Amino acid sequence: MARRFIVEADGGSRGNPGPAGYGALVRDAETGETLAEVAEYLGTATNNVAEYKGLIAGLRAAYALDPAAEVRVRMDSKLVIEQMSGRWKIKHPDMRPLAAEAQGIVPPGQVSYEWIPRENNKHADRLANEAMDAGKRGERWRPKVPPGGTLAPGAPEAAAPADDALAEPAATGAPAVGWGSADLGTPATFVLLRHGETPLTPEKRFSGSGGTDPALSDVGRHQAERVAAALAARGTIQAVVASPLRRCRETAEVVARRLGLDVRVEEGLRETDFGAWEGLTFAEVKERYPDDLDAWLASTEVAPTGGGESFATVTRRVALARDKLIARYPARTVLLVTHVTPIKTLVRLALGAPPESLFRMELSAASLTAVAYYGDGNASLRLLNETAHLR
């Protein structure tokens, strides 16, 4: 018989929007034992966003314990329960991707939803408030219950310093617990491959998702063959996912063909839309749009001239794609064929580095970077801009 779990989740915002956090736990449905606790400070968010984040974290924790388990979700949010049960439409655009993310974690036939009164959801509410209190102190929340069972007597509950970007997406949407955590099993590992060269690459021109969508050059195709051979020799890649842009799909197809795999396209992995800067060099942008360029370099909230995407917008998109892929490929090694900005963003989020770190990383064409994501929310950078296969 399949195991049965109960997920209790809650989220709150002190201001709506305001400082927000979520809490969730997984119980054994037979014994009532708490098997896992998760919580996180989200920075500024609304109540509804925090509640959905709590649901997502709770489902992830249950899935990590047993992917085949039957899950009963209990929350005091009528909105979330009715929307996830399919009885209410999801009208707010901010809620739709969160609901879609939650739906993709546990197979639909294994999960059900139940509304409970607030007084019956005190455990999850307490976790959410603990996370918000920790965030206010500049700390990260730490679990009292490790994945799989109750806290051992005398186990520490220390908090780690938070990074400077608490209002941005966290490493995986779950709390980090430090080096002393229990064995959390095989992580989801993303091997990040920047596409091969296009005619624009050696000229260092802005080439995003709003331009001409160039194909690989002869050099780029050769690079793709070289990286395919290197990855085939390693024999670790289990799936291939690519940005929808042509240069990534072409690179991915070369590698996948060598590995005997199919290519799955993920829209969230596309490059930044650079607006009116598409096809221009940095010097040309500086000459034509000096004020816009200075503003863009000074703030991640500023978009390029002509309606492009800000780095903050790209960060939210990439973080959502990351979370979807972690849920889709637990404990697997997946090749993500993408672009400079998405790769740098994944590295930055994994390290908890500030936004300006995007300008302090070098990523060569057809280079490999790797990040591992563990069940407790920790991320580990394992490789950056590796190009030995091209020599």
mmCIF file of C-alpha atoms in Angstrom:
data_model
loop_
_atom_site.group_PDB
_atom_site.id
_atom_site.type_symbol
_atom_site.label_atom_id
_atom_site.label_comp_id
_atom_site.label_asym_id
_atom_site.label_seq_id
_atom_site.Cartn_x
_atom_site.Cartn_y
_atom_site.Cartn_z
ATOM 1 C CA MET A 1 0.000 0.000 0.000
ATOM 2 C CA ALA A 2 1.120 3.547 -0.752
ATOM 3 C CA ARG A 3 2.137 5.676 2.198
ATOM 4 C CA ARG A 4 -0.268 8.460 3.146
ATOM 5 C CA PHE A 5 0.914 11.934 4.112
ATOM 6 C CA ILE A 6 -0.856 15.005 5.401
ATOM 7 C CA VAL A 7 0.555 18.359 4.345
ATOM 8 C CA GLU A 8 -0.409 21.382 6.432
ATOM 9 C CA ALA A 9 0.646 24.741 5.014
ATOM 10 C CA ASP A 10 0.158 28.430 5.692
ATOM 11 C CA GLY A 11 1.554 31.779 4.660
ATOM 12 C CA GLY A 12 1.232 35.309 5.897
ATOM 13 C CA SER A 13 2.172 38.901 5.179
ATOM 14 C CA ARG A 14 2.568 41.662 7.733
ATOM 15 C CA GLY A 15 1.148 44.415 5.585
ATOM 16 C CA ASN A 16 -0.309 42.579 2.570
ATOM 17 C CA PRO A 17 1.925 43.254 0.771
ATOM 18 C CA GLY A 18 4.613 43.427 3.386
ATOM 19 C CA PRO A 19 7.221 41.234 5.067
ATOM 20 C CA ALA A 20 5.981 37.720 4.295
ATOM 21 C CA GLY A 21 6.774 34.100 4.985
ATOM 22 C CA TYR A 22 5.368 30.617 4.804
ATOM 23 C CA GLY A 23 5.412 27.435 6.833
ATOM 24 C CA ALA A 24 4.514 23.844 6.006
ATOM 25 C CA LEU A 25 4.878 20.403 7.498
ATOM 26 C CA VAL A 26 4.391 16.796 6.467
ATOM 27 C CA ARG A 27 2.722 14.304 8.819
ATOM 28 C CA ASP A 28 2.380 10.557 8.604
ATOM 29 C CA ALA A 29 -1.359 10.075 8.159
ATOM 30 C CA GLU A 30 -1.362 6.858 10.218
ATOM 31 C CA THR A 31 0.699 7.925 13.226
ATOM 32 C CA GLY A 32 0.431 11.714 13.131
ATOM 33 C CA GLU A 33 4.228 11.991 13.432
ATOM 34 C CA THR A 34 5.736 15.138 11.957
ATOM 35 C CA LEU A 35 8.143 13.967 9.265
ATOM 36 C CA ALA A 36 9.380 17.301 7.926
ATOM 37 C CA GLU A 37 9.059 21.038 8.519
ATOM 38 C CA VAL A 38 9.820 23.788 6.024
ATOM 39 C CA ALA A 39 9.536 27.564 6.299
ATOM 40 C CA GLU A 40 10.996 30.616 4.614
ATOM 41 C CA TYR A 41 11.031 34.378 4.780
ATOM 42 C CA LEU A 42 9.999 35.743 1.368
ATOM 43 C CA GLY A 43 10.729 39.432 1.676
ATOM 44 C CA THR A 44 7.846 41.625 0.495
ATOM 45 C CA ALA A 45 4.869 39.630 -0.773
ATOM 46 C CA THR A 46 1.099 39.291 -0.378
ATOM 47 C CA ASN A 47 -0.778 36.831 1.815
ATOM 48 C CA ASN A 48 -1.940 34.845 -1.204
ATOM 49 C CA VAL A 49 1.551 34.510 -2.661
ATOM 50 C CA ALA A 50 2.864 33.387 0.736
ATOM 51 C CA GLU A 51 0.081 30.808 1.065
ATOM 52 C CA TYR A 52 0.816 29.358 -2.366
ATOM 53 C CA LYS A 53 4.536 29.287 -1.577
ATOM 54 C CA GLY A 54 3.741 27.334 1.581
ATOM 55 C CA LEU A 55 1.666 24.849 -0.404
ATOM 56 C CA ILE A 56 4.478 24.384 -2.940
ATOM 57 C CA ALA A 57 7.078 23.838 -0.215
ATOM 58 C CA GLY A 58 4.854 21.338 1.600
ATOM 59 C CA LEU A 59 4.187 19.345 -1.555
ATOM 60 C CA ARG A 60 7.881 19.310 -2.381
ATOM 61 C CA ALA A 61 8.735 18.055 1.096
ATOM 62 C CA ALA A 62 6.148 15.258 0.812
ATOM 63 C CA TYR A 63 7.360 14.275 -2.647
ATOM 64 C CA ALA A 64 10.966 14.175 -1.432
ATOM 65 C CA LEU A 65 9.975 11.758 1.340
ATOM 66 C CA ASP A 66 8.077 9.402 -0.978
ATOM 67 C CA PRO A 67 7.145 10.230 -4.598
ATOM 68 C CA ALA A 68 4.493 7.499 -4.589
ATOM 69 C CA ALA A 69 2.704 8.631 -1.431
ATOM 70 C CA GLU A 70 -0.912 9.785 -1.329
ATOM 71 C CA VAL A 71 -1.030 13.383 -0.084
ATOM 72 C CA ARG A 72 -3.875 15.170 1.666
ATOM 73 C CA VAL A 73 -3.342 18.939 1.794
ATOM 74 C CA ARG A 74 -4.983 20.844 4.624
ATOM 75 C CA MET A 75 -4.977 24.642 4.686
ATOM 76 C CA ASP A 76 -7.092 27.407 6.196
ATOM 77 C CA SER A 77 -6.908 29.406 2.951
ATOM 78 C CA LYS A 78 -10.278 28.950 1.267
ATOM 79 C CA LEU A 79 -8.892 30.602 -1.857
ATOM 80 C CA VAL A 80 -5.989 28.188 -2.322
ATOM 81 C CA ILE A 81 -8.016 25.083 -1.493
ATOM 82 C CA GLU A 82 -10.881 25.962 -3.836
ATOM 83 C CA GLN A 83 -8.562 26.990 -6.675
ATOM 84 C CA MET A 84 -6.378 23.913 -6.377
ATOM 85 C CA SER A 85 -9.473 21.710 -6.184
ATOM 86 C CA GLY A 86 -10.649 23.231 -9.477
ATOM 87 C CA ARG A 87 -13.862 24.693 -8.083
ATOM 88 C CA TRP A 88 -12.750 28.340 -8.340
ATOM 89 C CA LYS A 89 -11.108 30.021 -11.302
ATOM 90 C CA ILE A 90 -7.652 31.498 -10.834
ATOM 91 C CA LYS A 91 -8.171 35.070 -11.982
ATOM 92 C CA HIS A 92 -5.084 36.846 -10.610
ATOM 93 C CA PRO A 93 -2.114 36.573 -13.014
ATOM 94 C CA ASP A 94 0.373 36.277 -10.126
ATOM 95 C CA MET A 95 -1.414 33.175 -8.813
ATOM 96 C CA ARG A 96 -1.567 31.208 -12.066
ATOM 97 C CA PRO A 97 2.131 30.259 -12.295
ATOM 98 C CA LEU A 98 2.180 29.392 -8.596
ATOM 99 C CA ALA A 99 -0.842 27.118 -8.983
ATOM 100 C CA ALA A 100 0.700 25.525 -12.074
ATOM 101 C CA GLU A 101 3.916 24.912 -10.162
ATOM 102 C CA ALA A 102 2.021 23.269 -7.298
ATOM 103 C CA GLN A 103 0.088 21.075 -9.719
ATOM 104 C CA GLY A 104 3.309 19.802 -11.263
ATOM 105 C CA ILE A 105 4.892 18.444 -8.072
ATOM 106 C CA VAL A 106 2.689 15.523 -7.028
ATOM 107 C CA PRO A 107 0.744 13.594 -9.717
ATOM 108 C CA PRO A 108 -2.918 14.733 -9.706
ATOM 109 C CA GLY A 109 -4.260 11.319 -8.741
ATOM 110 C CA GLN A 110 -2.156 11.270 -5.583
ATOM 111 C CA VAL A 111 -3.166 14.601 -4.040
ATOM 112 C CA SER A 112 -6.406 15.965 -2.567
ATOM 113 C CA TYR A 113 -7.319 19.192 -0.771
ATOM 114 C CA GLU A 114 -9.259 20.018 2.395
ATOM 115 C CA TRP A 115 -10.091 23.347 4.011
ATOM 116 C CA ILE A 116 -9.627 23.463 7.785
ATOM 117 C CA PRO A 117 -10.368 26.224 10.336
ATOM 118 C CA ARG A 118 -7.459 28.480 11.258
ATOM 119 C CA GLU A 119 -7.270 27.089 14.793
ATOM 120 C CA ASN A 120 -6.560 23.649 13.294
ATOM 121 C CA ASN A 121 -3.611 24.984 11.307
ATOM 122 C CA LYS A 122 -1.591 26.408 14.192
ATOM 123 C CA HIS A 123 1.550 24.385 13.511
ATOM 124 C CA ALA A 124 1.988 25.717 9.965
ATOM 125 C CA ASP A 125 1.021 29.230 11.110
ATOM 126 C CA ARG A 126 3.692 29.083 13.808
ATOM 127 C CA LEU A 127 6.329 28.050 11.258
ATOM 128 C CA ALA A 128 5.366 30.923 8.961
ATOM 129 C CA ASN A 129 5.683 33.421 11.812
ATOM 130 C CA GLU A 130 9.017 31.927 12.877
ATOM 131 C CA ALA A 131 10.282 32.439 9.321
ATOM 132 C CA MET A 132 9.088 36.066 9.269
ATOM 133 C CA ASP A 133 10.671 36.706 12.669
ATOM 134 C CA ALA A 134 13.960 35.184 11.487
ATOM 135 C CA GLY A 135 13.880 37.349 8.375
ATOM 136 C CA LYS A 136 13.332 40.445 10.493
ATOM 137 C CA ARG A 137 16.499 39.549 12.434
ATOM 138 C CA GLY A 138 18.432 39.047 9.212
ATOM 139 C CA GLU A 139 18.584 35.291 9.730
ATOM 140 C CA ARG A 140 17.402 32.172 7.932
ATOM 141 C CA TRP A 141 14.840 29.923 9.555
ATOM 142 C CA ARG A 142 16.151 26.512 10.614
ATOM 143 C CA PRO A 143 14.000 23.346 10.887
ATOM 144 C CA LYS A 144 13.453 21.677 14.222
ATOM 145 C CA VAL A 145 12.341 18.468 12.512
ATOM 146 C CA PRO A 146 14.784 17.001 9.962
ATOM 147 C CA PRO A 147 13.298 15.304 6.875
ATOM 148 C CA GLY A 148 12.038 11.879 7.862
ATOM 149 C CA GLY A 149 11.477 12.187 11.626
ATOM 150 C CA THR A 150 11.466 14.095 14.893
ATOM 151 C CA LEU A 151 14.274 16.244 16.242
ATOM 152 C CA ALA A 152 16.932 14.384 18.182
ATOM 153 C CA PRO A 153 17.324 15.487 21.830
ATOM 154 C CA GLY A 154 19.727 18.372 22.167
ATOM 155 C CA ALA A 155 19.907 19.095 18.446
ATOM 156 C CA PRO A 156 20.809 22.745 17.706
ATOM 157 C CA GLU A 157 18.364 25.260 16.296
ATOM 158 C CA ALA A 158 20.851 27.962 15.271
ATOM 159 C CA ALA A 159 20.059 30.326 12.431
ATOM 160 C CA ALA A 160 22.404 31.265 9.617
ATOM 161 C CA PRO A 161 22.905 34.840 8.342
ATOM 162 C CA ALA A 162 20.591 35.756 5.512
ATOM 163 C CA ASP A 163 21.834 37.174 2.223
ATOM 164 C CA ASP A 164 21.238 40.721 0.999
ATOM 165 C CA ALA A 165 18.451 39.765 -1.400
ATOM 166 C CA LEU A 166 15.749 38.328 0.838
ATOM 167 C CA ALA A 167 13.007 39.790 -1.331
ATOM 168 C CA GLU A 168 14.192 37.816 -4.346
ATOM 169 C CA PRO A 169 13.563 34.135 -5.168
ATOM 170 C CA ALA A 170 15.449 31.841 -2.812
ATOM 171 C CA ALA A 171 17.684 29.012 -3.943
ATOM 172 C CA THR A 172 14.842 26.563 -4.493
ATOM 173 C CA GLY A 173 11.872 27.965 -2.591
ATOM 174 C CA ALA A 174 12.721 25.948 0.542
ATOM 175 C CA PRO A 175 14.897 26.793 3.539
ATOM 176 C CA ALA A 176 18.602 26.094 3.717
ATOM 177 C CA VAL A 177 19.702 24.117 6.770
ATOM 178 C CA GLY A 178 23.491 24.314 6.510
ATOM 179 C CA TRP A 179 26.210 21.675 6.347
ATOM 180 C CA GLY A 180 25.023 19.769 9.397
ATOM 181 C CA SER A 181 21.758 18.490 7.908
ATOM 182 C CA ALA A 182 20.769 14.863 7.584
ATOM 183 C CA ASP A 183 21.555 12.849 4.453
ATOM 184 C CA LEU A 184 19.002 14.163 1.971
ATOM 185 C CA GLY A 185 19.753 11.715 -0.809
ATOM 186 C CA THR A 186 20.658 12.368 -4.414
ATOM 187 C CA PRO A 187 20.173 15.994 -5.458
ATOM 188 C CA ALA A 188 18.661 17.250 -8.683
ATOM 189 C CA THR A 189 21.719 18.345 -10.664
ATOM 190 C CA PHE A 190 21.492 20.847 -13.508
ATOM 191 C CA VAL A 191 24.393 20.828 -15.932
ATOM 192 C CA LEU A 192 24.119 24.255 -17.561
ATOM 193 C CA LEU A 193 25.398 24.489 -21.111
ATOM 194 C CA ARG A 194 25.689 27.825 -22.845
ATOM 195 C CA HIS A 195 24.842 27.384 -26.526
ATOM 196 C CA GLY A 196 27.555 27.333 -29.187
ATOM 197 C CA GLU A 197 28.669 30.431 -31.073
ATOM 198 C CA THR A 198 26.446 32.274 -33.531
ATOM 199 C CA PRO A 199 27.680 34.916 -36.011
ATOM 200 C CA LEU A 200 26.921 37.539 -33.331
ATOM 201 C CA THR A 201 28.929 35.895 -30.531
ATOM 202 C CA PRO A 202 32.515 36.818 -31.533
ATOM 203 C CA GLU A 203 31.360 40.376 -32.246
ATOM 204 C CA LYS A 204 30.013 40.606 -28.672
ATOM 205 C CA ARG A 205 26.630 41.911 -29.770
ATOM 206 C CA PHE A 206 23.516 41.872 -27.606
ATOM 207 C CA SER A 207 21.645 38.739 -28.700
ATOM 208 C CA GLY A 208 18.564 38.041 -26.633
ATOM 209 C CA SER A 209 15.058 36.722 -27.207
ATOM 210 C CA GLY A 210 13.809 39.848 -28.986
ATOM 211 C CA GLY A 211 16.220 39.842 -31.911
ATOM 212 C CA THR A 212 16.767 37.827 -35.072
ATOM 213 C CA ASP A 213 17.089 34.415 -33.339
ATOM 214 C CA PRO A 214 20.363 33.507 -35.081
ATOM 215 C CA ALA A 215 21.419 29.941 -35.825
ATOM 216 C CA LEU A 216 24.745 28.400 -34.829
ATOM 217 C CA SER A 217 27.751 29.296 -36.939
ATOM 218 C CA ASP A 218 30.138 26.619 -38.244
ATOM 219 C CA VAL A 219 32.252 27.221 -35.151
ATOM 220 C CA GLY A 220 29.172 26.852 -32.943
ATOM 221 C CA ARG A 221 28.215 23.542 -34.531
ATOM 222 C CA HIS A 222 31.749 22.261 -34.003
ATOM 223 C CA GLN A 223 31.560 23.348 -30.349
ATOM 224 C CA ALA A 224 28.275 21.489 -29.943
ATOM 225 C CA GLU A 225 29.866 18.302 -31.299
ATOM 226 C CA ARG A 226 32.795 18.669 -28.900
ATOM 227 C CA VAL A 227 30.602 19.128 -25.846
ATOM 228 C CA ALA A 228 28.378 16.229 -26.976
ATOM 229 C CA ALA A 229 31.399 13.939 -27.084
ATOM 230 C CA ALA A 230 32.541 15.086 -23.639
ATOM 231 C CA LEU A 231 29.128 14.547 -22.061
ATOM 232 C CA ALA A 232 28.747 11.154 -23.738
ATOM 233 C CA ALA A 233 32.077 10.106 -22.235
ATOM 234 C CA ARG A 234 30.920 11.139 -18.774
ATOM 235 C CA GLY A 235 27.645 9.246 -19.152
ATOM 236 C CA THR A 236 25.745 11.122 -16.443
ATOM 237 C CA ILE A 237 23.105 13.110 -18.333
ATOM 238 C CA GLN A 238 19.586 11.661 -17.984
ATOM 239 C CA ALA A 239 17.494 14.335 -19.723
ATOM 240 C CA VAL A 240 17.998 17.349 -21.989
ATOM 241 C CA VAL A 241 16.023 20.609 -21.716
ATOM 242 C CA ALA A 242 16.580 23.652 -23.918
ATOM 243 C CA SER A 243 15.609 27.270 -24.334
ATOM 244 C CA PRO A 244 13.182 27.728 -27.243
ATOM 245 C CA LEU A 245 15.651 29.942 -29.132
ATOM 246 C CA ARG A 246 17.215 28.407 -32.231
ATOM 247 C CA ARG A 247 20.849 28.453 -31.116
ATOM 248 C CA CYS A 248 19.984 26.512 -27.975
ATOM 249 C CA ARG A 249 17.723 24.021 -29.712
ATOM 250 C CA GLU A 250 20.413 23.324 -32.314
ATOM 251 C CA THR A 251 23.058 22.821 -29.626
ATOM 252 C CA ALA A 252 20.727 20.618 -27.586
ATOM 253 C CA GLU A 253 19.799 18.478 -30.576
ATOM 254 C CA VAL A 254 23.453 17.739 -31.341
ATOM 255 C CA VAL A 255 24.079 16.659 -27.745
ATOM 256 C CA ALA A 256 20.811 14.748 -27.349
ATOM 257 C CA ARG A 257 21.389 12.829 -30.570
ATOM 258 C CA ARG A 258 24.791 11.717 -29.273
ATOM 259 C CA LEU A 259 23.259 10.695 -25.924
ATOM 260 C CA GLY A 260 20.179 8.998 -27.382
ATOM 261 C CA LEU A 261 17.806 11.382 -25.616
ATOM 262 C CA ASP A 262 14.963 13.684 -26.632
ATOM 263 C CA VAL A 263 14.984 17.470 -26.195
ATOM 264 C CA ARG A 264 12.331 19.138 -24.068
ATOM 265 C CA VAL A 265 11.834 22.897 -24.516
ATOM 266 C CA GLU A 266 11.372 25.178 -21.486
ATOM 267 C CA GLU A 267 10.222 28.717 -22.247
ATOM 268 C CA GLY A 268 11.620 30.072 -18.980
ATOM 269 C CA LEU A 269 15.197 29.335 -20.099
ATOM 270 C CA ARG A 270 15.194 31.885 -22.938
ATOM 271 C CA GLU A 271 17.624 34.794 -22.922
ATOM 272 C CA THR A 272 16.765 38.332 -21.819
ATOM 273 C CA ASP A 273 14.846 40.473 -24.299
ATOM 274 C CA PHE A 274 17.281 43.354 -24.884
ATOM 275 C CA GLY A 275 14.733 45.546 -26.652
ATOM 276 C CA ALA A 276 16.244 48.177 -28.955
ATOM 277 C CA TRP A 277 19.752 46.994 -28.051
ATOM 278 C CA GLU A 278 19.367 43.691 -29.897
ATOM 279 C CA GLY A 279 22.192 43.249 -32.420
ATOM 280 C CA LEU A 280 24.227 46.195 -31.096
ATOM 281 C CA THR A 281 27.603 46.112 -29.394
ATOM 282 C CA PHE A 282 28.061 47.541 -25.916
ATOM 283 C CA ALA A 283 29.922 50.506 -27.430
ATOM 284 C CA GLU A 284 27.068 51.181 -29.867
ATOM 285 C CA VAL A 285 24.502 51.104 -27.060
ATOM 286 C CA LYS A 286 26.657 53.448 -24.996
ATOM 287 C CA GLU A 287 26.827 55.876 -27.898
ATOM 288 C CA ARG A 288 23.119 55.774 -28.794
ATOM 289 C CA TYR A 289 21.472 55.288 -25.391
ATOM 290 C CA PRO A 290 23.992 56.451 -22.747
ATOM 291 C CA ASP A 291 21.466 57.390 -20.064
ATOM 292 C CA ASP A 292 19.442 54.194 -20.516
ATOM 293 C CA LEU A 293 22.585 52.086 -20.334
ATOM 294 C CA ASP A 294 23.767 53.770 -17.139
ATOM 295 C CA ALA A 295 20.367 53.244 -15.533
ATOM 296 C CA TRP A 296 20.353 49.577 -16.603
ATOM 297 C CA LEU A 297 23.806 48.976 -15.127
ATOM 298 C CA ALA A 298 22.769 50.659 -11.873
ATOM 299 C CA SER A 299 19.528 48.764 -11.189
ATOM 300 C CA THR A 300 18.187 45.273 -11.876
ATOM 301 C CA GLU A 301 14.693 46.797 -12.085
ATOM 302 C CA VAL A 302 15.510 48.863 -15.197
ATOM 303 C CA ALA A 303 14.773 47.377 -18.627
ATOM 304 C CA PRO A 304 16.772 48.041 -21.803
ATOM 305 C CA THR A 305 15.554 50.726 -24.201
ATOM 306 C CA GLY A 306 12.405 49.909 -26.128
ATOM 307 C CA GLY A 307 10.556 47.545 -23.861
ATOM 308 C CA GLY A 308 13.087 44.827 -23.092
ATOM 309 C CA GLU A 309 13.281 42.789 -19.877
ATOM 310 C CA SER A 310 14.924 43.924 -16.657
ATOM 311 C CA PHE A 311 17.228 41.536 -14.816
ATOM 312 C CA ALA A 312 14.640 41.400 -12.017
ATOM 313 C CA THR A 313 12.012 40.184 -14.490
ATOM 314 C CA VAL A 314 14.389 37.584 -15.878
ATOM 315 C CA THR A 315 15.263 36.437 -12.352
ATOM 316 C CA ARG A 316 11.618 35.750 -11.542
ATOM 317 C CA ARG A 317 11.141 33.872 -14.814
ATOM 318 C CA VAL A 318 14.280 31.786 -14.413
ATOM 319 C CA ALA A 319 13.538 30.996 -10.754
ATOM 320 C CA LEU A 320 10.085 29.717 -11.703
ATOM 321 C CA ALA A 321 11.549 27.556 -14.483
ATOM 322 C CA ARG A 322 14.173 26.231 -12.057
ATOM 323 C CA ASP A 323 11.553 25.234 -9.506
ATOM 324 C CA LYS A 324 9.424 23.505 -12.149
ATOM 325 C CA LEU A 325 12.425 21.522 -13.377
ATOM 326 C CA ILE A 326 13.536 20.537 -9.879
ATOM 327 C CA ALA A 327 10.046 19.146 -9.252
ATOM 328 C CA ARG A 328 10.004 17.396 -12.648
ATOM 329 C CA TYR A 329 13.455 15.804 -12.340
ATOM 330 C CA PRO A 330 14.074 14.940 -8.672
ATOM 331 C CA ALA A 331 17.412 13.189 -8.024
ATOM 332 C CA ARG A 332 18.299 13.300 -11.741
ATOM 333 C CA THR A 333 21.117 14.915 -13.711
ATOM 334 C CA VAL A 334 19.660 17.160 -16.399
ATOM 335 C CA LEU A 335 21.378 19.145 -19.129
ATOM 336 C CA LEU A 336 19.887 22.631 -19.505
ATOM 337 C CA VAL A 337 20.964 24.280 -22.750
ATOM 338 C CA THR A 338 20.444 27.994 -22.276
ATOM 339 C CA HIS A 339 22.075 31.438 -22.358
ATOM 340 C CA VAL A 340 24.410 33.739 -20.447
ATOM 341 C CA THR A 341 21.825 35.535 -18.293
ATOM 342 C CA PRO A 342 19.820 32.469 -17.191
ATOM 343 C CA ILE A 343 23.017 30.591 -16.281
ATOM 344 C CA LYS A 344 24.456 33.522 -14.336
ATOM 345 C CA THR A 345 21.102 33.980 -12.607
ATOM 346 C CA LEU A 346 20.952 30.335 -11.507
ATOM 347 C CA VAL A 347 24.501 30.577 -10.172
ATOM 348 C CA ARG A 348 23.765 33.841 -8.368
ATOM 349 C CA LEU A 349 20.640 32.465 -6.711
ATOM 350 C CA ALA A 350 22.400 29.251 -5.713
ATOM 351 C CA LEU A 351 25.152 31.246 -3.994
ATOM 352 C CA GLY A 352 22.854 33.883 -2.511
ATOM 353 C CA ALA A 353 25.038 36.471 -4.236
ATOM 354 C CA PRO A 354 23.929 40.091 -4.807
ATOM 355 C CA PRO A 355 22.545 41.173 -8.194
ATOM 356 C CA GLU A 356 25.748 42.948 -9.192
ATOM 357 C CA SER A 357 27.480 39.553 -9.298
ATOM 358 C CA LEU A 358 25.856 39.080 -12.724
ATOM 359 C CA PHE A 359 28.469 41.490 -14.104
ATOM 360 C CA ARG A 360 31.344 39.605 -12.455
ATOM 361 C CA MET A 361 31.039 36.203 -14.104
ATOM 362 C CA GLU A 362 32.471 35.064 -17.415
ATOM 363 C CA LEU A 363 30.654 32.438 -19.483
ATOM 364 C CA SER A 364 32.212 31.268 -22.726
ATOM 365 C CA ALA A 365 30.233 29.833 -25.624
ATOM 366 C CA ALA A 366 29.642 26.086 -25.159
ATOM 367 C CA SER A 367 30.903 26.232 -21.556
ATOM 368 C CA LEU A 368 29.596 23.965 -18.796
ATOM 369 C CA THR A 369 28.418 25.009 -15.326
ATOM 370 C CA ALA A 370 26.747 22.732 -12.757
ATOM 371 C CA VAL A 371 24.493 23.336 -9.750
ATOM 372 C CA ALA A 372 23.056 20.666 -7.432
ATOM 373 C CA TYR A 373 19.763 21.189 -5.572
ATOM 374 C CA TYR A 374 19.034 19.212 -2.398
ATOM 375 C CA GLY A 375 15.722 18.330 -0.797
ATOM 376 C CA ASP A 376 16.152 20.825 2.054
ATOM 377 C CA GLY A 377 16.591 23.787 -0.283
ATOM 378 C CA ASN A 378 20.377 23.929 -0.205
ATOM 379 C CA ALA A 379 22.136 24.480 -3.533
ATOM 380 C CA SER A 380 25.751 23.670 -4.315
ATOM 381 C CA LEU A 381 27.751 25.189 -7.178
ATOM 382 C CA ARG A 382 29.895 22.372 -8.554
ATOM 383 C CA LEU A 383 31.343 23.807 -11.758
ATOM 384 C CA LEU A 384 31.602 27.197 -13.480
ATOM 385 C CA ASN A 385 32.536 28.047 -17.087
ATOM 386 C CA GLU A 386 34.368 24.768 -17.786
ATOM 387 C CA THR A 387 35.738 24.698 -21.354
ATOM 388 C CA ALA A 388 38.351 21.902 -21.337
ATOM 389 C CA HIS A 389 36.273 19.938 -23.885
ATOM 390 C CA LEU A 390 36.830 22.700 -26.461
ATOM 391 C CA ARG A 391 40.637 22.581 -26.341
#
